[in-house]
Short mmCIF file of C-alpha atoms in Angstrom, two decimals:
data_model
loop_
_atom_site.label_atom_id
_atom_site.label_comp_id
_atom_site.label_asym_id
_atom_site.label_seq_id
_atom_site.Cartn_x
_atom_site.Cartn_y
_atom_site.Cartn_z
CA UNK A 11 0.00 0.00 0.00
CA UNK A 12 1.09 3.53 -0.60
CA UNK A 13 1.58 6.08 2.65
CA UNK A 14 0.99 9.73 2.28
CA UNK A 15 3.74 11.03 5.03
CA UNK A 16 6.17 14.28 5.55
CA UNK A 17 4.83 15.09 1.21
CA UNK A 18 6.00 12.01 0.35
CA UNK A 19 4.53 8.41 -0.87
CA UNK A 20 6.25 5.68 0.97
CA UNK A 21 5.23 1.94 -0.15
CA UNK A 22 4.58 -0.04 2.59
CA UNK A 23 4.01 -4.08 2.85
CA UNK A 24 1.31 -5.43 5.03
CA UNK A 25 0.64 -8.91 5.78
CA UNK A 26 -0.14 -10.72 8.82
CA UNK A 27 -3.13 -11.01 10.97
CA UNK A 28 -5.29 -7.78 11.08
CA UNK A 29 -5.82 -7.47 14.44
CA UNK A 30 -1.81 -8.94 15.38
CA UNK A 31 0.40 -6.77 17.53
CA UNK A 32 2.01 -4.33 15.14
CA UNK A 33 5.88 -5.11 13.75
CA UNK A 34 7.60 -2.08 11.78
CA UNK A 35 10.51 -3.48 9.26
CA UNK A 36 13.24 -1.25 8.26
CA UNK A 37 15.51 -2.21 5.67
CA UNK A 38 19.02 -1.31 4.48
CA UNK A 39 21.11 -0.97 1.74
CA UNK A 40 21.57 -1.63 -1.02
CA UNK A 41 18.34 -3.80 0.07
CA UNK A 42 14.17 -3.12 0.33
CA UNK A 43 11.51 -4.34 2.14
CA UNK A 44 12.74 -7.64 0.28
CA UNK A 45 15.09 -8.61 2.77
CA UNK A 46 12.54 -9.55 5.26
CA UNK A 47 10.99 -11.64 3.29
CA UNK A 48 11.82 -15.06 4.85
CA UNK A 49 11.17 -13.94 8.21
CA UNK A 50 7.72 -12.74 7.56
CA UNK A 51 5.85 -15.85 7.74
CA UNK A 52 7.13 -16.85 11.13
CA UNK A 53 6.05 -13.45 12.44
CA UNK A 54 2.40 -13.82 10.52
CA UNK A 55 2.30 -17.72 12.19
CA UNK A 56 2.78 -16.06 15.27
CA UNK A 57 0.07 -13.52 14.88
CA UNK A 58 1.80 -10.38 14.61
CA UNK A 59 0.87 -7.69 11.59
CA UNK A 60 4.14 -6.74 9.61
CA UNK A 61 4.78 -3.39 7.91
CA UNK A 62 7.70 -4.02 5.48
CA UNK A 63 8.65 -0.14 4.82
CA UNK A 64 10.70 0.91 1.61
CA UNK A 65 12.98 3.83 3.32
CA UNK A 66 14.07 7.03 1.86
CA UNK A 67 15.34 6.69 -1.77
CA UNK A 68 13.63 3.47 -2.27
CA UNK A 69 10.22 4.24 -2.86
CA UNK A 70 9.42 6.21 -5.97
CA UNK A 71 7.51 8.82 -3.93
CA UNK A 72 10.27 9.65 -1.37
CA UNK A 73 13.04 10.47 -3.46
CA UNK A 74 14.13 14.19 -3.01
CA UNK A 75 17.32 15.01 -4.98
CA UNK A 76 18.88 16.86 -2.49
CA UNK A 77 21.80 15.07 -0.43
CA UNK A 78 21.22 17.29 2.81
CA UNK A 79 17.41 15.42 2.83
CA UNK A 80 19.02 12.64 3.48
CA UNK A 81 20.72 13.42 6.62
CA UNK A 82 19.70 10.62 9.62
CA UNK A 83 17.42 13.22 11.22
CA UNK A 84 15.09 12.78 7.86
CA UNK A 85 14.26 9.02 7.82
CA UNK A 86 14.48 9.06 11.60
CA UNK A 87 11.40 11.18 11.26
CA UNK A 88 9.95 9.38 7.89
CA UNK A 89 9.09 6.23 10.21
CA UNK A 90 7.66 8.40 12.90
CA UNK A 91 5.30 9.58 9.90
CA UNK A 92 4.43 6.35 9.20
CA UNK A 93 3.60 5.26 11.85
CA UNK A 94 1.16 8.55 12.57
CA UNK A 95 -0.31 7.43 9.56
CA UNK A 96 -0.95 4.13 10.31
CA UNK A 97 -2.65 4.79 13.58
CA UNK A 98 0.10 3.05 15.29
CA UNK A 99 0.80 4.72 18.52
CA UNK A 100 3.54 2.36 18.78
CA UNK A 101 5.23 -1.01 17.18
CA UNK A 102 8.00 -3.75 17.62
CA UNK A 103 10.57 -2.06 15.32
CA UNK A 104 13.55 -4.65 13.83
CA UNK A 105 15.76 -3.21 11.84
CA UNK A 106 18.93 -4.35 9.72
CA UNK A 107 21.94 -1.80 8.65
CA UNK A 108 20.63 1.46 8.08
CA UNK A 109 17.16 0.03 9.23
CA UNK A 110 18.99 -0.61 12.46
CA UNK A 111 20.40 2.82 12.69
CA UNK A 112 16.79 4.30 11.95
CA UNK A 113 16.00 1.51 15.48
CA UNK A 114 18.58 2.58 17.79
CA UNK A 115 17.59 6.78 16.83
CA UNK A 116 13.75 5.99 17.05
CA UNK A 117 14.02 3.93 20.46
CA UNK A 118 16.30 6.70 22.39
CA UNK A 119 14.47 9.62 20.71
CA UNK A 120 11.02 7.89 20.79
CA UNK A 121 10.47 5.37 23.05
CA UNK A 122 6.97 5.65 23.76
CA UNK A 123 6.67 4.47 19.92
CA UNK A 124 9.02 0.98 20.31
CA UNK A 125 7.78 -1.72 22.00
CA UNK A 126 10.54 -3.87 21.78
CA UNK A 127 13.82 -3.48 19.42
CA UNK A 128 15.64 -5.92 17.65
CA UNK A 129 18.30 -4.99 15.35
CA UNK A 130 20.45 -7.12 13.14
CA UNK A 131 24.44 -6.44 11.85
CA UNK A 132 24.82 -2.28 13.14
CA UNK A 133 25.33 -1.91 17.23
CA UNK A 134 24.57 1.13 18.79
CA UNK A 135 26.11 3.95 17.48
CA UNK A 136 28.40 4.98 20.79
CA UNK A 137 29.17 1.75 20.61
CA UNK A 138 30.35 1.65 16.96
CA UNK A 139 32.28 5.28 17.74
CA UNK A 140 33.80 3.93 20.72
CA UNK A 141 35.51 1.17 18.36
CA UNK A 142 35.57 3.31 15.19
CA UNK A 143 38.45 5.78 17.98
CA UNK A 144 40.37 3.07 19.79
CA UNK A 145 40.36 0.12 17.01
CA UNK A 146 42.00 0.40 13.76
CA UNK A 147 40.02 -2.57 12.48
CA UNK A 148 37.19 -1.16 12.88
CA UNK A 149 37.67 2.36 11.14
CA UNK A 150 39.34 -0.17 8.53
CA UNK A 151 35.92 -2.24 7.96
CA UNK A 152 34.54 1.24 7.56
CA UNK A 153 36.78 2.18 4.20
CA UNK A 154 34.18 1.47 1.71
CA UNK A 155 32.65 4.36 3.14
CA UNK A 156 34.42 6.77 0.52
CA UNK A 157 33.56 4.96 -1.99
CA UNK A 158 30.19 4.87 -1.38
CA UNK A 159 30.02 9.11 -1.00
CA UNK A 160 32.23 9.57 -3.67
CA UNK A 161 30.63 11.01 -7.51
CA UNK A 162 31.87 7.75 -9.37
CA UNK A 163 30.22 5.21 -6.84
CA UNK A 164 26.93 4.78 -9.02
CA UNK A 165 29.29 3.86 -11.82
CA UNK A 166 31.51 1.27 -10.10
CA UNK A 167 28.42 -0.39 -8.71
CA UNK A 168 26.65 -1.00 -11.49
CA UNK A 169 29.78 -1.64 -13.89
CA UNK A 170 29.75 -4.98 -15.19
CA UNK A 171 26.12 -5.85 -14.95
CA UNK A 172 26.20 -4.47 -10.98
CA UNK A 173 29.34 -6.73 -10.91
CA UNK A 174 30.21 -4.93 -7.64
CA UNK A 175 26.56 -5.21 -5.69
CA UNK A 176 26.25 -8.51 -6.58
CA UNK A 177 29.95 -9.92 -4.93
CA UNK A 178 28.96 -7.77 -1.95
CA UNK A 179 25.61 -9.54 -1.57
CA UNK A 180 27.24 -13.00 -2.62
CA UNK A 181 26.63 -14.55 1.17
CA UNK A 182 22.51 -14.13 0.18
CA UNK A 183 23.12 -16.46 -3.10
CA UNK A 184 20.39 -15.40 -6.15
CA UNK A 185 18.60 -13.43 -4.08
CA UNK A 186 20.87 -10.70 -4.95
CA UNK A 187 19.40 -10.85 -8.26
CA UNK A 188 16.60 -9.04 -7.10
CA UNK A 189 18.42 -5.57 -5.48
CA UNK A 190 20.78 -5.34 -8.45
CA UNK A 191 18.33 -5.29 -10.86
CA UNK A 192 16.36 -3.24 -9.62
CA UNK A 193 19.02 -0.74 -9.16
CA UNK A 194 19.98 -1.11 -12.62
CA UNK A 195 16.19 -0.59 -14.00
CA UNK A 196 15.90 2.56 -11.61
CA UNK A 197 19.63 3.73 -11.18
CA UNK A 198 17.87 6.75 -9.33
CA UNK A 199 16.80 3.89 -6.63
CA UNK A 200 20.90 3.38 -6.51
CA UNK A 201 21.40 7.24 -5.84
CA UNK A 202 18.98 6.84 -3.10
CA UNK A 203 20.58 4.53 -1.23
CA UNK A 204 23.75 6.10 -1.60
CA UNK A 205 22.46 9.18 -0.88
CA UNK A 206 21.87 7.90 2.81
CA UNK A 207 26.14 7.49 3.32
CA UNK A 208 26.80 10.71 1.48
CA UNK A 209 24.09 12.32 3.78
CA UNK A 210 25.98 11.50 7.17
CA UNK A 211 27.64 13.96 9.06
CA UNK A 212 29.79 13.12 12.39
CA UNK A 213 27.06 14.84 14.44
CA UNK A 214 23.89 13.06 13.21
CA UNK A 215 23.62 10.28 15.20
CA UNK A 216 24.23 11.91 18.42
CA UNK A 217 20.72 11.65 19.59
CA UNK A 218 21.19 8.00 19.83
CA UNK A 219 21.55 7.88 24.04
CA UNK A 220 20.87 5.46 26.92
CA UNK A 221 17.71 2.82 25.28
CA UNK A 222 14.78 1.82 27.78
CA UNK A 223 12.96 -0.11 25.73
CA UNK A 224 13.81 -4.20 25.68
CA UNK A 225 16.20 -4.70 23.45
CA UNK A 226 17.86 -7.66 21.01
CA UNK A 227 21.27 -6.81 19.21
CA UNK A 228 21.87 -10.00 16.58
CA UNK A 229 25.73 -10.01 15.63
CA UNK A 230 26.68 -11.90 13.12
CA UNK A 231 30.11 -13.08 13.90
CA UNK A 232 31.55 -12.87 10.09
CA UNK A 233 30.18 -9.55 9.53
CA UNK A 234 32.73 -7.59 7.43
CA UNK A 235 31.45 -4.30 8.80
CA UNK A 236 31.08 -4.50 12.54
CA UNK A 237 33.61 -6.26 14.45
CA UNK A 238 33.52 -7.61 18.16
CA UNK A 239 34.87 -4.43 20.09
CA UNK A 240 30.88 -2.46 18.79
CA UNK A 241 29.47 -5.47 19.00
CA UNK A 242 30.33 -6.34 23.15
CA UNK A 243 29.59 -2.68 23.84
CA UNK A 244 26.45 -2.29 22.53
CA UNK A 245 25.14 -3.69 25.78
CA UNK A 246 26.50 -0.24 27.89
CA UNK A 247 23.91 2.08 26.48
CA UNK A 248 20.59 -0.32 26.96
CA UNK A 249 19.34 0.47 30.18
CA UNK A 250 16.46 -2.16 29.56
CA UNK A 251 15.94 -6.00 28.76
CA UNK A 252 18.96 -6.68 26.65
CA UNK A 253 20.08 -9.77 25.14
CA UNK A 254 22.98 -9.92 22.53
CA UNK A 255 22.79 -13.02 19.97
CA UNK A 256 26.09 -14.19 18.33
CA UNK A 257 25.49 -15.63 14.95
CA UNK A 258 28.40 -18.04 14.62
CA UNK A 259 29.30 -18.31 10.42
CA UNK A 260 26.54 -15.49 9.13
CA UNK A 261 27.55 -12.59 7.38
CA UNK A 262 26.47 -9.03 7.38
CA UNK A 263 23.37 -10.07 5.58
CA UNK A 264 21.66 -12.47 8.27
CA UNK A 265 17.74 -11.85 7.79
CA UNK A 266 18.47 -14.00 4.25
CA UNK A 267 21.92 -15.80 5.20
CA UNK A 268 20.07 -16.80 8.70
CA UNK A 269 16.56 -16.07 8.02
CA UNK A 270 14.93 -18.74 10.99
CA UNK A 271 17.93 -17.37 13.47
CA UNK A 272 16.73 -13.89 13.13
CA UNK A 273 13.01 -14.75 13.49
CA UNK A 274 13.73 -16.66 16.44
CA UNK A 275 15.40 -13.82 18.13
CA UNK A 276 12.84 -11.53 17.08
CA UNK A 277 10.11 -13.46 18.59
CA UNK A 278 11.97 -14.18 21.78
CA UNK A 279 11.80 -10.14 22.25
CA UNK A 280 8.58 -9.63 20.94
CA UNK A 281 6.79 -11.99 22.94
CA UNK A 282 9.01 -13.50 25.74
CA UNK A 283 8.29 -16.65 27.35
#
């Protein structure tokens, strides 16, 4: 369904039961709403309503042009939209890369809107500046970062038939047939998602404090991004329920490398034993 929110149209994918407790997906790049997929029919079997949102950049309807709209601040408050115009006064959130960035901002800044959190492959972010100053691995992991803001990084990407996009996303198999051609069909779906890393400033995610809301942070333990330094210290700024799953042999790209792992953990936050 389409979502009138902020002037923009955001597409949004519901399924579940009508009347389920309320679960708000938020995806991340170079991925969509997609890459919950194989998660969402645990989460319907268990009687929870999913909204599968495509962020900033992804849907047709949200795309502004201008870089400095896609600062964290912006999509932090697109989901808050969303959810206004859903009637939701609040919802499970889970969230993977950027969706888990858009998690960790919306539980500290909104709390009275999350229910519970899970968030897959990104720790909190004091936790991932904390081991982005004192460990050069980390800031290493973090290189493809120029690329990524850089004027040419449309054109590596998609060189070679998305060559590029489709070795990062290798660990997911032939699903990543379907991001990198769709990013080829709309390159402006590319510049989008892009547009979220050249967005970024050092300030922006200062907002993301202490978190009182229960809490799930899924590592995966061959993520390429994060390593174990952001991971372990995730857990000093959750000052609620908090769990920390290791995924032993799962990549940055768990809810489709480890689809039933990350359903399992989000259903042991959303409804505990």
């Amino acid at each position: 369904m389409e979502i009138k929110a902020r002037g923009f149209t955001f597409d949004v994918y519901e399924g579940g039961p009508a009347d389920g407790d309320p679960v708000l997906l938020l995806h991340g790049f170079p991925q969509d709403h997609r890459e919950f997929d194989l998660i969402l029919p645990r989460l319907h079997a268990a009687g929870l309503r999913t909204y599968a949102l495509d962020q900033r950049g992804y849907s047709p309807g949200a795309r502004p042009d201008a870089v400095s709209a896609y600062r964290i601040a912006e999509p932090l408050a697109d989901a808050v939209a969303v959810l206004d115009a859903l009637g939701l006064e609040s919802a499970h959130v889970i969230g993977h890369d950027w969706g888990a960035q858009i998690g960790w901002l919306l539980a500290a800044m909104h709390p009275d809107r999350v229910r519970t959190l899970t968030v897959v492959s990104v720790p909190h972010p004091k936790a991932l500046q904390l081991a982005m100053r004192v460990r050069p691995t980390q800031r290493a992991r973090f290189a493809y970062f120029a690329l990524f803001r850089s004027a040419i990084a449309e054109r590596v990407l998609l060189a070679g038939g998305g060559a590029a996009l489709k070795a990062m996303l290798r660990p997911i198999g032939d699903r990543a047939r379907l991001y990198v051609d769709a990013m080829r069909a709309d390159p402006a779906r590319l510049t989008g998602g892009l547009n979220w890393y050249r967005g970024l400033a050092g300030t922006d995610l200062g907002g993301a404090q202490v978190i009182t809301v229960p809490t799930t942070y899924i590592w995966p333990d061959r993520d390429l991004v994060v390593a174990r330094t952001a991971a372990l210290r995730t857990r000093d700024w959750v000052e609620a329920d908090f769990q920390l799953v290791v995924l032993r042999g799962v990549s940055h790209w768990a809810p489709e490398q480890a689809p039933e792992s990350v359903a399992d953990c989000a259903l042991a936050r959303i409804r505990p034993a």
